[in-house]
XYZ file of C-alpha atoms in Angstrom:
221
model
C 0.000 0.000 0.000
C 1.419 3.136 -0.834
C 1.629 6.266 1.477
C 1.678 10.064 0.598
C 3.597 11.509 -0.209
C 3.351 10.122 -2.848
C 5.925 10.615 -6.232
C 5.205 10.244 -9.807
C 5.973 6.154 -10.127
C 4.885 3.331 -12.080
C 3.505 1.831 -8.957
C 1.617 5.155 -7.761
C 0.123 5.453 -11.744
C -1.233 1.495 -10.855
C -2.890 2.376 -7.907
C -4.880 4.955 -9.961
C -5.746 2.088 -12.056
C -6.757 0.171 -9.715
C -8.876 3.042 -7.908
C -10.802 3.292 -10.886
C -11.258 -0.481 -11.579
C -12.583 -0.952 -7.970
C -15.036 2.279 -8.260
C -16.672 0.504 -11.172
C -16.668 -2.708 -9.276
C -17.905 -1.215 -6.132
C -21.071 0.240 -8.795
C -19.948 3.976 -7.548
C -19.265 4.784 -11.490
C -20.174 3.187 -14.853
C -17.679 3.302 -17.863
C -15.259 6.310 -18.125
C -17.572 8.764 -16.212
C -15.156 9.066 -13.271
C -11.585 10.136 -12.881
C -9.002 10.163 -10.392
C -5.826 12.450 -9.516
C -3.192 12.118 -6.693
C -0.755 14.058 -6.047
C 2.458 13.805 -6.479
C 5.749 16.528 -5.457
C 4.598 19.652 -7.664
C 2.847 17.815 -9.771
C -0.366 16.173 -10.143
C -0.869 12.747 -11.908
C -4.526 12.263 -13.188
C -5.932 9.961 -15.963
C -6.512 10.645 -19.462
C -9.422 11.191 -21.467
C -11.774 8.888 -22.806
C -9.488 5.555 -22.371
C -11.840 1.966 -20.569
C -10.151 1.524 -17.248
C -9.227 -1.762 -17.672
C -7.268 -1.295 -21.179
C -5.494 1.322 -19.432
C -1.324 1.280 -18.387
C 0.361 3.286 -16.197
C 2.252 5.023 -19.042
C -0.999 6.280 -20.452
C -1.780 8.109 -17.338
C -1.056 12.052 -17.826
C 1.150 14.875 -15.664
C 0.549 18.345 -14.799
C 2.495 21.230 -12.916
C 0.332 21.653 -9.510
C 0.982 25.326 -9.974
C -0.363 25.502 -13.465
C 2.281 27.153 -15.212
C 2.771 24.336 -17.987
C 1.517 21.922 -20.535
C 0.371 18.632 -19.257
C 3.010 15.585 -20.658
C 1.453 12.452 -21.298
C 0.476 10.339 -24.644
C -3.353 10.940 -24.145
C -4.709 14.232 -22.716
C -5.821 14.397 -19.354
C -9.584 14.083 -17.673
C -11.399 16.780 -19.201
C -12.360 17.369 -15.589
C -8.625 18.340 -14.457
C -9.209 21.593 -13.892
C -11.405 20.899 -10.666
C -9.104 18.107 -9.921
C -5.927 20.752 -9.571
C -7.927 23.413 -8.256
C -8.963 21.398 -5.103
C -5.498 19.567 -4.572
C -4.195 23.242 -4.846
C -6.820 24.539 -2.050
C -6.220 21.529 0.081
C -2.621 20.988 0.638
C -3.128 18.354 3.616
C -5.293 16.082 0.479
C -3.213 14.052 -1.878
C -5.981 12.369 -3.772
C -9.067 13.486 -5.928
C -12.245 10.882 -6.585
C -14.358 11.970 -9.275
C -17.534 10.146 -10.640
C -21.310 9.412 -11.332
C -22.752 7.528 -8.615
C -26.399 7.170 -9.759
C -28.428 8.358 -6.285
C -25.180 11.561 -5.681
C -26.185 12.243 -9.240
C -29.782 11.897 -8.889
C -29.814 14.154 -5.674
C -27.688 16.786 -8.253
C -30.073 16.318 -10.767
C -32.723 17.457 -7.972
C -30.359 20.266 -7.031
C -30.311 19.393 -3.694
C -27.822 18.957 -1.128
C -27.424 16.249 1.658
C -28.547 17.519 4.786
C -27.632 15.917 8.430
C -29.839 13.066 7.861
C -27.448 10.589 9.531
C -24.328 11.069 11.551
C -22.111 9.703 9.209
C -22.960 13.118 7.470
C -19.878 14.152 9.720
C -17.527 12.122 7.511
C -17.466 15.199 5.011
C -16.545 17.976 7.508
C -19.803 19.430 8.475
C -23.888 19.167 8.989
C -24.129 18.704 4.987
C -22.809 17.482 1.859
C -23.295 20.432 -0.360
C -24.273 20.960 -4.026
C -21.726 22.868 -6.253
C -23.784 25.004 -8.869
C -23.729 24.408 -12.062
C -20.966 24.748 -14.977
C -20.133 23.170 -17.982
C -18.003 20.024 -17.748
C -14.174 20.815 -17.499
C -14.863 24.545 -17.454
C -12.504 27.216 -14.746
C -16.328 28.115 -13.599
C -16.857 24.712 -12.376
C -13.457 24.441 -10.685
C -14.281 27.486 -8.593
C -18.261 26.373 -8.060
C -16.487 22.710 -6.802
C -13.437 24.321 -4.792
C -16.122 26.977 -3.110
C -18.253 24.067 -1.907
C -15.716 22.030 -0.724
C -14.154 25.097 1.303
C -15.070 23.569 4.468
C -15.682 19.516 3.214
C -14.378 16.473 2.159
C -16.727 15.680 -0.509
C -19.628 17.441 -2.585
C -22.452 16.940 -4.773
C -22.201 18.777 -8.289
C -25.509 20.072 -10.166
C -26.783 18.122 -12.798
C -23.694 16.191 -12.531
C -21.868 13.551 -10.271
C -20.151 13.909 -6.730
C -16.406 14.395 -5.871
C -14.471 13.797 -2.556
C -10.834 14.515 -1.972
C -8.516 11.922 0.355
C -5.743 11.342 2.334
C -4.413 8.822 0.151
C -6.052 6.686 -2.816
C -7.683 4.315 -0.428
C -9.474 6.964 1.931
C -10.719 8.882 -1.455
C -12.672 5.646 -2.676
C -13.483 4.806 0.632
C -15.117 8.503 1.520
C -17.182 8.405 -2.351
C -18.761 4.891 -1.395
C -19.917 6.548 1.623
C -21.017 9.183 0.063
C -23.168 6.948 -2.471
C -24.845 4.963 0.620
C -25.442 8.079 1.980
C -26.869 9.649 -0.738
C -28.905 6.226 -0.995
C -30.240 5.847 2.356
C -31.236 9.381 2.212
C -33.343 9.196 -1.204
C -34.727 5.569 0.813
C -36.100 7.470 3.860
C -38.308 9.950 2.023
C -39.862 7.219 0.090
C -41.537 5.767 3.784
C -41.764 8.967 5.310
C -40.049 12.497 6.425
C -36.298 12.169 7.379
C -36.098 13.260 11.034
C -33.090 15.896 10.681
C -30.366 15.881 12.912
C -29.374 19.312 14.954
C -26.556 21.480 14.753
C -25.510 20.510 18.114
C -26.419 17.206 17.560
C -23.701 16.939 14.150
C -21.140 19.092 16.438
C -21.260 16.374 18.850
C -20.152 13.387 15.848
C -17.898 15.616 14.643
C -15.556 15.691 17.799
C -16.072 11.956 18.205
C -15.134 11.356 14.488
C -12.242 12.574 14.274
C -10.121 9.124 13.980
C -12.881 7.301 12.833
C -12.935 5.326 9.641
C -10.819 3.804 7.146
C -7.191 2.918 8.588
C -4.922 3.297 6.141
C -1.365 2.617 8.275
C-alpha cells in the first residue's frame, strides 16, 4: 500500500488504475464517467481522457504542474475534468488524492439540485452538517473548478448540479473509501423519504459526531 507523499511512479500510476477499476466494481461509477488524480511533489498525476479503465497502463496516465504554469506531458490528454481536480489539490494541501464520478443516487440528488442535509451522523464524515451541491458549470470549465473548490471550502466531498459527486482523500484508499460513503449516503437518504419524512439531525447534535469522528474510519497505516 502506498503512502503520501506520494511521487510520480509506475507503482503510484497502478494504484490509480486500480482506484478506478474498484469504483466501477464497487457500482460507484459506470464506464469512463469518473476520474481520479493524486498528487504527487509539484505535480499532479490524473488519468486521461476517454481511455476503458481496464485497457489502461500506467504510461498512459497524464502529468501536470500543480501550480499551473505548464503543458500537461502524457500520450493521451488528461480528464477533461482536471481543472477541478488541480484546483482542489491546490486549495487543500493536507489532500493528496481526488475521486471523481457518477454515482447514480449523488447524481440523482444533483439532478434534484439538492444537497445532503444531516440526515445521519455519518454526514460528519465530510466535515460538516451537509454534503453540499456545487452550482452548475459546464463540464471541465474554470467556472466549475471554482463552483467545486467553493463548496468544498469547508468539506471532504460534494455533490455537483446536474452532474456527479467528488471527494478529496488522504491517500487513494481513503478517497474511494469517503465516495462509497457518500453513495450509501446519498442512498439511504433518497430511501427514507420514500416511507416517510427524514427526522433531521441538529446542529448541536452533528457538532457532537464531529468531535467523536475525528479518527474514525478507514485505517490506512
Amino acid at each position: 500500500m502506498l503512502k503520501p507523499p506520494y511521487r510520480d511512479t509506475p507503482d503510484l500510476r497502478q494504484a490509480i488504475i486500480d482506484t478506478c477499476l474498484d469504483m466501477n466494481r464497487r457500482g460507484i461509477n459506470q464506464g469512463t464517467s469518473g476520474n481520479v488524480s493524486a498528487r504527487a511533489g509539484d505535480r499532479m498525476v490524473i488519468t486521461p481522457s476517454g481511455i476503458p479503465y481496464d485497457r489502461m497502463t500506467p504510461d498512459m496516465l497524464a502529468s501536470l504542474p500543480l501550480d499551473g504554469d505548464g503543458d500537461p506531458e502524457g500520450p493521451y490528454p488528461p480528464s477533461t475534468e482536471w481543472q477541478f481536480h488541480l484546483a482542489l489539490l491546490r486549495a487543500k494541501p493536507e489532500m493528496h488524492v481526488v475521486v471523481h464520478a457518477h454515482p447514480v443516487h449523488c447524481t440523482a440528488l444533483s439532478i434534484n439540485r439538492e444537497e445532503i442535509p444531516a440526515c445521519h451522523y455519518m454526514i460528519a464524515l465530510f466535515g460538516g452538517n451537509t454534503v453540499p451541491l456545487a452550482g452548475y458549470s459546464l463540464f471541465g470549465s474554470e467556472e466549475l473548478a471554482a463552483e467545486v473548490v467553493a463548496a468544498m471550502a469547508q468539506r471532504s466531498g460534494c455533490l455537483m448540479a446536474n452532474h456527479g459527486a467528488v471527494v478529496t482523500g488522504e491517500t487513494l484508499e481513503k478517497g474511494l473509501w469517503r465516495l462509497e460513503e457518500l453513495e450509501v449516503l446519498a442512498r439511504a437518504y433518497i430511501l427514507s423519504r420514500t416511507i416517510g419524512k427524514p427526522h433531521i439531525l441538529s446542529d448541536g447534535e452533528i457538532s457532537d459526531v464531529l468531535g467523536a469522528v475525528k479518527n474514525y474510519g478507514l485505517k490506512t497505516a
